[in-house]
Coordinates of C-alpha atoms and ligand atoms in Angstrom, one line a residue:
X220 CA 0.0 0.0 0.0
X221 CA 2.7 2.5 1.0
X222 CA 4.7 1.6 -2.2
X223 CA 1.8 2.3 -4.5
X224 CA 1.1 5.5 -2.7
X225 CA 4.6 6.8 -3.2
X226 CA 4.5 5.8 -6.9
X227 CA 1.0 7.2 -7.4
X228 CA 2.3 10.9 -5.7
X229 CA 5.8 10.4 -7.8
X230 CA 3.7 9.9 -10.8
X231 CA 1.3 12.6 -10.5
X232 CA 4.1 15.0 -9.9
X233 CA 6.2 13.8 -12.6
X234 CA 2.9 14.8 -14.8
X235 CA 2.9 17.8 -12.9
X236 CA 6.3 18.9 -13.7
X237 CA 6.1 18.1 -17.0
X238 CA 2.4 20.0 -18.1
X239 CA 4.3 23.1 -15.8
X240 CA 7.5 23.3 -18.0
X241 CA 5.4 22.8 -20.8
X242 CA 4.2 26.4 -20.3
X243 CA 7.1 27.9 -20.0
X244 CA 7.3 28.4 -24.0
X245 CA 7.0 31.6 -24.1
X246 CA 9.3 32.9 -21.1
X247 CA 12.1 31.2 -22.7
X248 CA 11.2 33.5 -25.8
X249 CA 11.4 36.5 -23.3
X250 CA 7.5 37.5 -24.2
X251 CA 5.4 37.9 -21.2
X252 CA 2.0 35.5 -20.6
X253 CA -0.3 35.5 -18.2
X254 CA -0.8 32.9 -15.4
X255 CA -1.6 29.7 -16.4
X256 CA -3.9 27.0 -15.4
X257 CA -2.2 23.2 -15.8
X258 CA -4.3 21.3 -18.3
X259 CA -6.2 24.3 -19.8
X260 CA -3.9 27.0 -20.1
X261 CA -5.4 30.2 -20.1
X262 CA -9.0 29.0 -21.6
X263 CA -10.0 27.3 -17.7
X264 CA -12.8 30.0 -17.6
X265 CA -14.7 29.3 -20.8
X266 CA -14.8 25.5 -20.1
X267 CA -17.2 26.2 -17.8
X268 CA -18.6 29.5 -19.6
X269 CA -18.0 32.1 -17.0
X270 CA -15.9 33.8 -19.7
X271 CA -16.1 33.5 -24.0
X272 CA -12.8 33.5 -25.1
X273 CA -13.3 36.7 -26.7
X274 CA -13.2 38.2 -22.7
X275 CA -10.7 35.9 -22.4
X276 CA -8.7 37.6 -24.7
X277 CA -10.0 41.4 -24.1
X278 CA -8.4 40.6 -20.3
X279 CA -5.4 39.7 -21.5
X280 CA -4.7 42.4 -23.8
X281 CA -6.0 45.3 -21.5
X282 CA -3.4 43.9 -18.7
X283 CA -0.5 44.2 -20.9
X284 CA -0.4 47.9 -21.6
X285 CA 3.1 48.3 -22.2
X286 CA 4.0 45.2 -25.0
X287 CA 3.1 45.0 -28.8
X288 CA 1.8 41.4 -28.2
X289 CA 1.3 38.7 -25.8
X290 CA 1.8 35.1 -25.1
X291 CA -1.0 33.0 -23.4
X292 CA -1.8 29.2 -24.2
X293 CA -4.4 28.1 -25.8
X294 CA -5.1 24.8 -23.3
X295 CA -1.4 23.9 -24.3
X296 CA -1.0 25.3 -27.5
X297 CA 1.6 28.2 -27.3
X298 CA -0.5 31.5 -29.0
X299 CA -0.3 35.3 -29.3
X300 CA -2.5 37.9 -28.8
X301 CA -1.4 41.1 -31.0
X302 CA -1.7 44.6 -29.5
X303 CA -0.2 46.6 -31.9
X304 CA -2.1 47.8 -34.7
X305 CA 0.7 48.0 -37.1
X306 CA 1.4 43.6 -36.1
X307 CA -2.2 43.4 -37.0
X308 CA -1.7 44.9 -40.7
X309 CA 1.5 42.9 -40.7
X310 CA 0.3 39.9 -40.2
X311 CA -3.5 40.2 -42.2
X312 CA -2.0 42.1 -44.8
X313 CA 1.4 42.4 -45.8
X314 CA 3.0 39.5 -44.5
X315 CA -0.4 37.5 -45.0
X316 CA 1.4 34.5 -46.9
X317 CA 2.6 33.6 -43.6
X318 CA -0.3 33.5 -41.6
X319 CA -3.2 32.8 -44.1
X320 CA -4.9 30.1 -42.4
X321 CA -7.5 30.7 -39.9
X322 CA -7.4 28.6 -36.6
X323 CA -9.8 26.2 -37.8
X324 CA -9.9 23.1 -38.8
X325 CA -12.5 20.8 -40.6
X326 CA -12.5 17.1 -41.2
X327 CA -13.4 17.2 -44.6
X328 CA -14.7 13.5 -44.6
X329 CA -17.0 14.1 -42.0
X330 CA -18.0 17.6 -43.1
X331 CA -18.3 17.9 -46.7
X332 CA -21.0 20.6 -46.9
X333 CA -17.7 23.2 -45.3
X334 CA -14.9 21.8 -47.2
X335 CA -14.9 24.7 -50.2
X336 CA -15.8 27.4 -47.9
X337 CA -13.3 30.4 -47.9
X338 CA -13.4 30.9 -44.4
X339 CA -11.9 27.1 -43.2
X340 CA -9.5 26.8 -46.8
X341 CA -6.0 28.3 -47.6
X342 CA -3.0 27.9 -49.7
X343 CA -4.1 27.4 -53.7
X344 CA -7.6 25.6 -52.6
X345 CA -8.8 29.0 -51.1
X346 CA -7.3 31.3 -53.5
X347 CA -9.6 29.0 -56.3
X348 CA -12.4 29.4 -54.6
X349 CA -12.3 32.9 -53.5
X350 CA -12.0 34.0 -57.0
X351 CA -14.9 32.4 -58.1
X352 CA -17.2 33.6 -55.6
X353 CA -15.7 37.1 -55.3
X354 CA -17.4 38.6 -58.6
X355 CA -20.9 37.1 -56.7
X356 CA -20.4 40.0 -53.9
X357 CA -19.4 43.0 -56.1
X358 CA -22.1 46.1 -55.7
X359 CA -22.9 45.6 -59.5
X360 CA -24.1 42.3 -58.1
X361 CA -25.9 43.1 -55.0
X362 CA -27.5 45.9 -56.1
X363 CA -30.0 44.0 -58.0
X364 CA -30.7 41.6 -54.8
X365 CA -32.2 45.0 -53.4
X366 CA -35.3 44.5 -54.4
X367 CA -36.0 41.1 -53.2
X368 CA -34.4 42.6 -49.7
X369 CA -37.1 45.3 -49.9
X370 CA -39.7 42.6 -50.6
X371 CA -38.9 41.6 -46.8
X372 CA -38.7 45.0 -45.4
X373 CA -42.3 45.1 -45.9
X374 CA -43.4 41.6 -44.8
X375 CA -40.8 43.1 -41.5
X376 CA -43.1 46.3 -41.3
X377 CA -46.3 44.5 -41.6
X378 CA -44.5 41.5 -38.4
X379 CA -44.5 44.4 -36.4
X380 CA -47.8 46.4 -36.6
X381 CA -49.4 43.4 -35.8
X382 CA -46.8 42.0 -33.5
X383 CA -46.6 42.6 -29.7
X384 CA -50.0 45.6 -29.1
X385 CA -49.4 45.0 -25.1
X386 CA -45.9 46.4 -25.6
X387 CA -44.0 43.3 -23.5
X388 CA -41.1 44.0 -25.9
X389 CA -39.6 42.3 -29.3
X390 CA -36.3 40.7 -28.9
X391 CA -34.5 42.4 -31.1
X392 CA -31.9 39.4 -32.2
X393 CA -35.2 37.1 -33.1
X394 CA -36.1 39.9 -35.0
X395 CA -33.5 40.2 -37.1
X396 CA -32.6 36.5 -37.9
X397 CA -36.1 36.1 -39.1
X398 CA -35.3 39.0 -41.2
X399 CA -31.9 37.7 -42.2
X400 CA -33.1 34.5 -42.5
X401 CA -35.7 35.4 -45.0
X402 CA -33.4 37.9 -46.7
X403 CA -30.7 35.1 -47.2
X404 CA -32.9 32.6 -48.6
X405 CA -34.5 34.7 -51.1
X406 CA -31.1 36.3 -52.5
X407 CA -29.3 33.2 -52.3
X408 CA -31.8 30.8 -53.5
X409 CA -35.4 32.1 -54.5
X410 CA -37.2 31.0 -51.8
X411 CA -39.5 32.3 -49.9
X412 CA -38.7 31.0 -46.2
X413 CA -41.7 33.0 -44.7
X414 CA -40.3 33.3 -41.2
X415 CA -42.5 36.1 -40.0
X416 CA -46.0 34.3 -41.2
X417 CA -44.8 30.8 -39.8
X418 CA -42.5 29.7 -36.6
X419 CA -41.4 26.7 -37.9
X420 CA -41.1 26.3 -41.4
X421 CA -38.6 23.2 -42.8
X422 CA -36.0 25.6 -44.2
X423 CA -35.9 27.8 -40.9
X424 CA -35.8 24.7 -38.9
X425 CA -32.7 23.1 -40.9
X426 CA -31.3 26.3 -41.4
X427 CA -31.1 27.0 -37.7
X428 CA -30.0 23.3 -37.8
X429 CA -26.3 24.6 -39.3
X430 CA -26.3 28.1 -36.6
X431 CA -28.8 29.4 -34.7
X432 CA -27.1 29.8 -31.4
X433 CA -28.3 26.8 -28.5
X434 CA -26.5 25.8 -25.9
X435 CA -25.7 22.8 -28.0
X436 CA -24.8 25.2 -31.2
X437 CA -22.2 27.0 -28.9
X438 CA -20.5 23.9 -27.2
X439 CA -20.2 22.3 -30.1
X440 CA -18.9 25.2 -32.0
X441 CA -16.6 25.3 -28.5
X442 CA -14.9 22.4 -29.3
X443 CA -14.7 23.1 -33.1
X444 CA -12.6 26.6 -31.6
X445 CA -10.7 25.3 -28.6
X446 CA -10.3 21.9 -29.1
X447 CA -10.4 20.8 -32.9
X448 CA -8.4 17.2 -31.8
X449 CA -11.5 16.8 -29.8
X450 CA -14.0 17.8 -31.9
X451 CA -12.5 15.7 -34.5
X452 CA -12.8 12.6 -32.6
X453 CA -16.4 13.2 -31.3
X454 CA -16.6 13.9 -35.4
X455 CA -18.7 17.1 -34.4
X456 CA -19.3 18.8 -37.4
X457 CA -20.5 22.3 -38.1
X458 CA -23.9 21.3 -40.8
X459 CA -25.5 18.2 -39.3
X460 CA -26.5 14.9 -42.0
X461 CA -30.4 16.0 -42.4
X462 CA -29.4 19.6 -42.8
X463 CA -27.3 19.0 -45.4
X464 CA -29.6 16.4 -47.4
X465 CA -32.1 19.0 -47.3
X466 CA -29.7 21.9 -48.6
X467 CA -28.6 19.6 -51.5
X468 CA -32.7 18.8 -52.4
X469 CA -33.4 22.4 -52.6
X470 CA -30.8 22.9 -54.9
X471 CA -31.0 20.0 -57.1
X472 CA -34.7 20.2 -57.4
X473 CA -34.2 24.7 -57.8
X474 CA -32.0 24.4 -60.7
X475 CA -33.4 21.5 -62.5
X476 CA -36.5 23.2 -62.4
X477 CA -35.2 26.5 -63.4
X478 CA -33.4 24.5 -66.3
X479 CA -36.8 23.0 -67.6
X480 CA -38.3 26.2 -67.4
X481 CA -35.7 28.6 -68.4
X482 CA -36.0 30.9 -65.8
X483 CA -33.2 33.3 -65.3
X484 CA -33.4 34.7 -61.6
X485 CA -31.1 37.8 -60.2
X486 CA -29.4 36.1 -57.3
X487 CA -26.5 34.0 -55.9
X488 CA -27.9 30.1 -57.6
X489 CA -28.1 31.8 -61.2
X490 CA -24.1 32.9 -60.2
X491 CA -23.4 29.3 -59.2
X492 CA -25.2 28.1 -62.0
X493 CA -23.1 30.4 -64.6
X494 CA -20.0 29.4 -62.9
X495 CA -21.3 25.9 -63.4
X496 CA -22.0 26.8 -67.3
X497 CA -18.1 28.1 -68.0
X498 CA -16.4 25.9 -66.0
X499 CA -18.1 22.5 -67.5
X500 CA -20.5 20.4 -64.8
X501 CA -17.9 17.8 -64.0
X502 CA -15.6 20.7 -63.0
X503 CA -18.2 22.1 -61.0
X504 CA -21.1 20.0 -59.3
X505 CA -24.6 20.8 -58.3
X506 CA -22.6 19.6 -54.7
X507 CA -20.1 22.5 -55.1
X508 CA -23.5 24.5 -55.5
X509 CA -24.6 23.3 -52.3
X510 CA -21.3 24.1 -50.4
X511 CA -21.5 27.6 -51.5
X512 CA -25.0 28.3 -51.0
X513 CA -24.6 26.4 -47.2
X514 CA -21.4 29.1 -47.0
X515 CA -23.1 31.4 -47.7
X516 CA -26.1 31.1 -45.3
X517 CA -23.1 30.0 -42.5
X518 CA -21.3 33.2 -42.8
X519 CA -23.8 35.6 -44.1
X520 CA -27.0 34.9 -41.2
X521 CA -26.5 35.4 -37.8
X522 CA -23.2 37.8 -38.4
X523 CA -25.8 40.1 -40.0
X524 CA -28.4 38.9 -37.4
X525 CA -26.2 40.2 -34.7
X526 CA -25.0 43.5 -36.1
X527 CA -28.6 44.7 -37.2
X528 CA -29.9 43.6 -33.3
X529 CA -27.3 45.4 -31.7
X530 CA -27.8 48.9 -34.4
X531 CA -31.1 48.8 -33.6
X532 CA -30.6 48.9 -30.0
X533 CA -28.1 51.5 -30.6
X534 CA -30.9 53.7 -32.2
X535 CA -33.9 53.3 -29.1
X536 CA -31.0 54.2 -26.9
X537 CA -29.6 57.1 -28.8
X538 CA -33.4 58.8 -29.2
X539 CA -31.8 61.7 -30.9
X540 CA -29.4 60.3 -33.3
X541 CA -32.3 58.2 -34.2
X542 CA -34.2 61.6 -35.2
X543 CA -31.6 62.8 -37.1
X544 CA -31.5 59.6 -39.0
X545 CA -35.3 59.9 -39.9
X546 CA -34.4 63.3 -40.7
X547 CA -32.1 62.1 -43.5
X548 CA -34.8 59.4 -44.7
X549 CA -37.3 61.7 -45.3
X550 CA -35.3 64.1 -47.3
X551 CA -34.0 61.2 -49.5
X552 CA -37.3 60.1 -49.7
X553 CA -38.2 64.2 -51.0
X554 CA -35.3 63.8 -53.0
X555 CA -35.7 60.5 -54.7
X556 CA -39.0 59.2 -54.1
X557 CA -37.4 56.0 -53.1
X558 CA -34.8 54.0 -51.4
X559 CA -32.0 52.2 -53.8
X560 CA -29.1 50.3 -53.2
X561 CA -27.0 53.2 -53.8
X562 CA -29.2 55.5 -52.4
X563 CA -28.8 53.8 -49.3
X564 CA -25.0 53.7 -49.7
X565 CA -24.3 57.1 -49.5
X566 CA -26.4 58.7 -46.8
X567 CA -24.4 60.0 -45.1
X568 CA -25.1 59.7 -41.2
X569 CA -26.8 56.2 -41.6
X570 CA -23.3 55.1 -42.2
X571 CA -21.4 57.1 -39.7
X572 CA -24.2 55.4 -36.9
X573 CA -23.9 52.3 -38.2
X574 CA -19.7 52.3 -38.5
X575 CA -19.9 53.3 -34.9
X576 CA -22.6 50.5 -34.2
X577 CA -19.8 47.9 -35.7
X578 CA -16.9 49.7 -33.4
X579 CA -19.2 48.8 -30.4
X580 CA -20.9 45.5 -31.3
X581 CA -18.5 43.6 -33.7
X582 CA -20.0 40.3 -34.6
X583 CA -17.0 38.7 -33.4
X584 CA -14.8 39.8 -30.9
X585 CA -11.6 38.2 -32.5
X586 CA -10.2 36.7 -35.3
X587 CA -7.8 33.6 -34.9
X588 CA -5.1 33.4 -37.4
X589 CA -2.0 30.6 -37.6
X590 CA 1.3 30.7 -38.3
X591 CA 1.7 28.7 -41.6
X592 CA 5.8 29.1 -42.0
X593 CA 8.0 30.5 -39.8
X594 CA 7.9 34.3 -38.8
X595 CA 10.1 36.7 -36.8
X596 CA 8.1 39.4 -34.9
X597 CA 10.0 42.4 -33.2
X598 CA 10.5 42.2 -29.7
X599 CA 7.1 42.6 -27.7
X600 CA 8.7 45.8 -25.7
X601 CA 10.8 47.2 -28.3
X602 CA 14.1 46.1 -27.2
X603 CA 16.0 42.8 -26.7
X604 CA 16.2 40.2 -29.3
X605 CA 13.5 39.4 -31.6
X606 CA 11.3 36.7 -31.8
X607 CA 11.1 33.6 -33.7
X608 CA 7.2 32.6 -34.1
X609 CA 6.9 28.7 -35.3
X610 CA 4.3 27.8 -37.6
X611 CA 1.1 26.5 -36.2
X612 CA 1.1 29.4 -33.4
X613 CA -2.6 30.4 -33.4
X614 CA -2.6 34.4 -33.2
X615 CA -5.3 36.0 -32.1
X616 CA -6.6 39.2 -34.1
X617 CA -8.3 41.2 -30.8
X618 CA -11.2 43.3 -33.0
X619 CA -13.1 44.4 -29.5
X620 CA -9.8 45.1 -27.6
X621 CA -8.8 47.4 -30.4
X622 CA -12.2 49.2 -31.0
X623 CA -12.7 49.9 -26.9
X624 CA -8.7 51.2 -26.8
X625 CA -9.7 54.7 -25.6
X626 CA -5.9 55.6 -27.0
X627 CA -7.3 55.1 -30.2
X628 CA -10.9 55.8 -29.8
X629 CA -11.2 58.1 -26.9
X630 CA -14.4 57.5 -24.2
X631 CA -15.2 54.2 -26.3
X632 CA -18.1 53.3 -24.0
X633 CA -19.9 56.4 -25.4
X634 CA -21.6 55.9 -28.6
X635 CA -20.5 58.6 -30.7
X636 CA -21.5 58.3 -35.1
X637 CA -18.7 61.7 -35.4
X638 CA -16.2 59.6 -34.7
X639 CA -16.8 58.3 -38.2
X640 CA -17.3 61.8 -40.1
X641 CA -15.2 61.9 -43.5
X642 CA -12.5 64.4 -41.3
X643 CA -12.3 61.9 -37.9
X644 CA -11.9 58.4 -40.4
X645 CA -9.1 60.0 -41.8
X646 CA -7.6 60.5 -38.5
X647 CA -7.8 56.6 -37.2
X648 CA -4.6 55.0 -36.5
X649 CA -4.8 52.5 -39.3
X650 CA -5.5 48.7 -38.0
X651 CA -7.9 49.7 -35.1
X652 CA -11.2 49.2 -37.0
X653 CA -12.2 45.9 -38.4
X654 CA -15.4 44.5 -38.0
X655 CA -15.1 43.2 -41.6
X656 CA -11.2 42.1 -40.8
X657 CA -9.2 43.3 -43.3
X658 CA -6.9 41.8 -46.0
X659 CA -6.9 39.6 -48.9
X660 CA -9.2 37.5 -46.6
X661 CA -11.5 40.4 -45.8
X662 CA -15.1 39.4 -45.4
X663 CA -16.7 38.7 -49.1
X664 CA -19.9 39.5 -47.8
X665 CA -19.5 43.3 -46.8
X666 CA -21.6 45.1 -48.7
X667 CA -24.4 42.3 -49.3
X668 CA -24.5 42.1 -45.2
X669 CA -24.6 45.7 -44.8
X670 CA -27.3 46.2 -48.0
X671 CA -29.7 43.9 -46.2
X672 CA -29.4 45.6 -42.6
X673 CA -29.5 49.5 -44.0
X674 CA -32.6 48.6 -45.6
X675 CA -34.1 47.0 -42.4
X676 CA -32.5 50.1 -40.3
X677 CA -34.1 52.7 -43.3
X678 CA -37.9 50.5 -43.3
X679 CA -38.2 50.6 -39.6
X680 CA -37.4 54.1 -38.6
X681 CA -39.1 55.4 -41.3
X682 CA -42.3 53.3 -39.8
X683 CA -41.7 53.1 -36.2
X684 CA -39.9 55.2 -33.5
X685 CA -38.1 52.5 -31.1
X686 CA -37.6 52.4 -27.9
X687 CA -35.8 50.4 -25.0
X688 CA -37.9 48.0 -23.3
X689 CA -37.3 47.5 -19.8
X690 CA -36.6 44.0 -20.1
X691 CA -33.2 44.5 -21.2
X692 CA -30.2 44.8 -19.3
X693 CA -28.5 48.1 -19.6
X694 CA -25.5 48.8 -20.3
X695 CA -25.6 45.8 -22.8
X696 CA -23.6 43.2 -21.4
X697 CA -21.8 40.3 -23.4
X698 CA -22.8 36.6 -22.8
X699 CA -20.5 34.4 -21.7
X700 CA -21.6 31.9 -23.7
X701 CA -22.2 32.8 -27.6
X702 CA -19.9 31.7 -29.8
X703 CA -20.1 36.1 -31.8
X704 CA -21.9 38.6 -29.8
X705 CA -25.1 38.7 -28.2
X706 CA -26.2 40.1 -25.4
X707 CA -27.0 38.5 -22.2
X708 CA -30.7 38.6 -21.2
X709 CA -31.3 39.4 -24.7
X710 CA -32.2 42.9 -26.5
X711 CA -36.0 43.4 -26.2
X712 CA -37.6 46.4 -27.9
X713 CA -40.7 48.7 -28.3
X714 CA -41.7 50.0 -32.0
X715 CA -43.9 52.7 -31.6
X716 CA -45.9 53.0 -35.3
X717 CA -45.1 56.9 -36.4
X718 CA -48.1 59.0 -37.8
X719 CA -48.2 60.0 -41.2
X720 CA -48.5 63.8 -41.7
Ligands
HEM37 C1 -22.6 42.2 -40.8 C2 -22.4 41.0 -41.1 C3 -21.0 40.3 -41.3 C4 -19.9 40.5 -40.5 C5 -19.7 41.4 -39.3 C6 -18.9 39.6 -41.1 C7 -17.6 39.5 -40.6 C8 -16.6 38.7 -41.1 C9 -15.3 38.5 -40.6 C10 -14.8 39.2 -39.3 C11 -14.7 37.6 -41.3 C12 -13.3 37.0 -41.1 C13 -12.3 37.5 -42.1 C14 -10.9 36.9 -41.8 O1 -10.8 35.7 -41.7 O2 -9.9 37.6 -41.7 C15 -15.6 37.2 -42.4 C16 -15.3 36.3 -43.4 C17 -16.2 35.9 -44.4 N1 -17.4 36.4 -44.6 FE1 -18.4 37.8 -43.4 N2 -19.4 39.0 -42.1 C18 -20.7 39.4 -42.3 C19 -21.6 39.0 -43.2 C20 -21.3 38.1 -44.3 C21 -22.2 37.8 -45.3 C22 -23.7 38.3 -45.5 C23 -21.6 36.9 -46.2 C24 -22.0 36.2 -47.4 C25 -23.2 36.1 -47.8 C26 -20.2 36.7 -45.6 C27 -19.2 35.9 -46.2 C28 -18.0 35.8 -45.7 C29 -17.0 34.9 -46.2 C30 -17.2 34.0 -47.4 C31 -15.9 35.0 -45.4 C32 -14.5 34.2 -45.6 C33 -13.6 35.1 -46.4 C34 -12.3 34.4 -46.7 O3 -11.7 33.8 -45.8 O4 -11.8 34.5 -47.8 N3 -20.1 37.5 -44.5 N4 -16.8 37.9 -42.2

């Protein structure tokens, strides 16, 4: 008995020792890390959800003031957390053949559906399919989608006059993904998903399948982040089997009926299906079709979802930037008669309001990069030797940390749309603002995601005058457990119907 008790203590230490010098990675490179847990690393809090790792992260950078980046482990993978604005540009722009590859990785066996997606490929594999999406999200392409987005701007209108006459308060994220949800449907696909008529309809319910956030949604997509070895042998994957046998029906049965039929429809199918035309069939599959039209529900729906949410809680709260903004409607509206892509575009303070909205409330709080060859980075104080970064080395991309650095933007708890006049822009230190990310890799989406929410923004104020219900928790808070942004307790609105003069 006493012998196995000194072997089991001997043992147990031995591990001990080892896991401990294990993190000493990145003090032998001379760059500072916080304290570790053994086993986890710094991620121990999100295991159990207290923290995301985004407020993981946002710690971690506001601690270390005085350094250009820091080291931390990701359970025991060695990563970096970049502070400096000009590392950020080095490393997503001009050095971005180093670190192309985002931290993510799929088992393309066992998730076929994600395999051509831009946003889990790199090397020559992304750069192929990148091109041939790109031309899908120019504005010469999504400003004909604006009418089908307008088409649910008034089924949105008509949800809430009829919706909620006792005033108890519209969650403001539900609202917009069934507005993004219809919006994304009709534009990618043609179909009319009718999520403010019905609660459950099949393509909401398998869409929500792939990324509505559940608890389930965001452990699983947990794992996928922090612990891909883990996820891989659980085989968690990111579109579940019936999710992705109903995606490929819609499309086989859309395009073979739109072949019979010759119909030639503005939106993101008739792209895939020209693509599918010049390139030969063989070359490019009705199941290539289905990957991009899954991407492009994956990336475009609940990003959007959460941005719109979170600008129109900015707008109840801010009742007087809200004025000014119906202000500017109404003289486009004596101006043009009516709202247009580009119309939309260019006014003025809708996109200072909502630039500031995105400084506030980016979808995600971070970006996770890694190292793909090695890398030397500048020593994190400025002086000493400098430092050797191996490939593989996740580094982390801190888009919240940068947009609440008051050194860079100045009382950035206040909600201020100035900060964003022609004059102030040209005055940001360059690298501080990405909700989009920036880079070769910057998000193909842009101006389709923010097409869709100015129209919603532009329908509803014109229509309504919000206000904040009481039901929601102010000042915002983040919660701990969504996988991008949304705020704990939820966002739950008032729309007031405005009188016509
Ligand atoms: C407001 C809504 C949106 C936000 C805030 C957003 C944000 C982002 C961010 C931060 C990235 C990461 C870029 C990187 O890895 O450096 C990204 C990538 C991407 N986004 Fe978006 N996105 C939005 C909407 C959309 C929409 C509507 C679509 C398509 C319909 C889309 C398609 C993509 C794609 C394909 C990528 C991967 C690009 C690549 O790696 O080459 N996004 N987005």
């Amino acid at each position: 008995m006493y012998v196995l008790c000194v072997l089991f203590i001997t043992v147990g230490a031995c591990i001990y020792y080892l896991l401990k010098t294990h993190y000493s990675y990145w003090k032998e490179k001379g760059v500072p890390n916080p304290p570790v847990s053994v086993v986890f690393g710094n991620l121990s809090e999100s295991i159990t959800f207290k923290k995301s790792l985004g407020q993981i992260y946002h710690e971690i950078y506001q601690k270390y003031t005085d350094f250009s980046y820091v080291g931390f482990y990701k359970m025991r993978t060695p990563g970096i957390i970049l502070r400096d604005p000009e590392l950020v540009r080095e490393v997503l722009i001009k050095s971005f053949n180093y670190f192309q590859a985002n931290d993510l990785k799929i088992d393309d066996s066992n998730d076929p559906l994600v395999a051509k997606n831009p946003f889990f490929i790199h090397g020559d594999k992304w750069k192929h399919n990148r091109s041939l999406l790109s031309p899908s999200f120019t504005s010469k392409m999504v400003k004909p989608l604006f009418p089908l987005m307008e088409a649910v701007c008034q089924d949105l209108i008509k949800y809430l006059e009829e919706t909620d006459p006792d005033k108890k308060g519209i969650e403001a994220k539900e609202l917009a993904q069934r507005f993004t949800m219809d919006v994304v449907a009709s534009c990618a696909v043609g179909l009319k998903a009718d999520s403010f008529k019905y609660e459950n309809t099949e393509f909401r319910t398998m869409a929500e399948r792939i990324l509505s956030p559940s608890f389930f949604t965001n452990l699983k997509l947990y794992f996928l982040f922090a612990l891909p070895s883990f996820a891989k042998f659980l085989k968690l994957k990111f579109v579940p089997d019936d999710a992705a046998d109903y995606f490929r029906k819609i499309v086989n049965q859309t395009i073979t009926y739109r072949e019979e039929n010759n119909i030639v429809r503005n939106d993101f199918l008739n792209n895939m299906q020209n693509i599918k035309l010049s390139l030969g069939k063989d070359l490019f599959t009705n199941e290539d079709i289905t990957i991009h039209l899954v991407g492009f529900f994956m990336d475009g729906f609940e990003t959007s979802s959460v941005v719109l949410s979170h600008a129109l809680y900015e707008l109840a709260a801010n009742p007087k930037y809200q004025e000014t903004l119906k202000r500017e409607i109404d003289e486009v509206l004596d101006n043009c008669g009516k709202f247009d892509y580009y119309t939309l575009r260019d006014m003025d303070f809708l996109n200072r309001f909502l630039d500031e909205s995105l400084r506030m409330h980016p979808a995600d709080m971070f970006i996770s990069k890694v190292c793909t060859e090695t890398f030397t980075f500048p020593p994190p104080t400025g002086k000493g030797a400098d430092v050797v970064i191996e490939p593989k080395t996740p580094i982390i991309i801190p888009i919240h940390s940068l947009h609440y650095d008051p050194q860079y933007y100045p009382d950035p708890e206040v909600f201020d749309p100035d900060r964003f006049t022609k004059e102030n822009k040209a005055k940001h230190v360059k690298g501080t603002y990405m909700p989009f990310s920036d880079g070769p890799r910057i998000c193909l989406g842009q101006k389709f995601a923010l097409g869709q929410i100015r129209a919603a923004m532009v329908h509803i104020v014109s229509n309504f005058e919000i206000r904040v219900n009481k039901r929601t928790i102010q000042p915002l808070q983040i919660d701990p457990t969504s996988t991008l942004v949304a705020a704990k307790g939820g966002i739950w609105l008032d729309f007031h119907k405005r009188k016509k003069l």
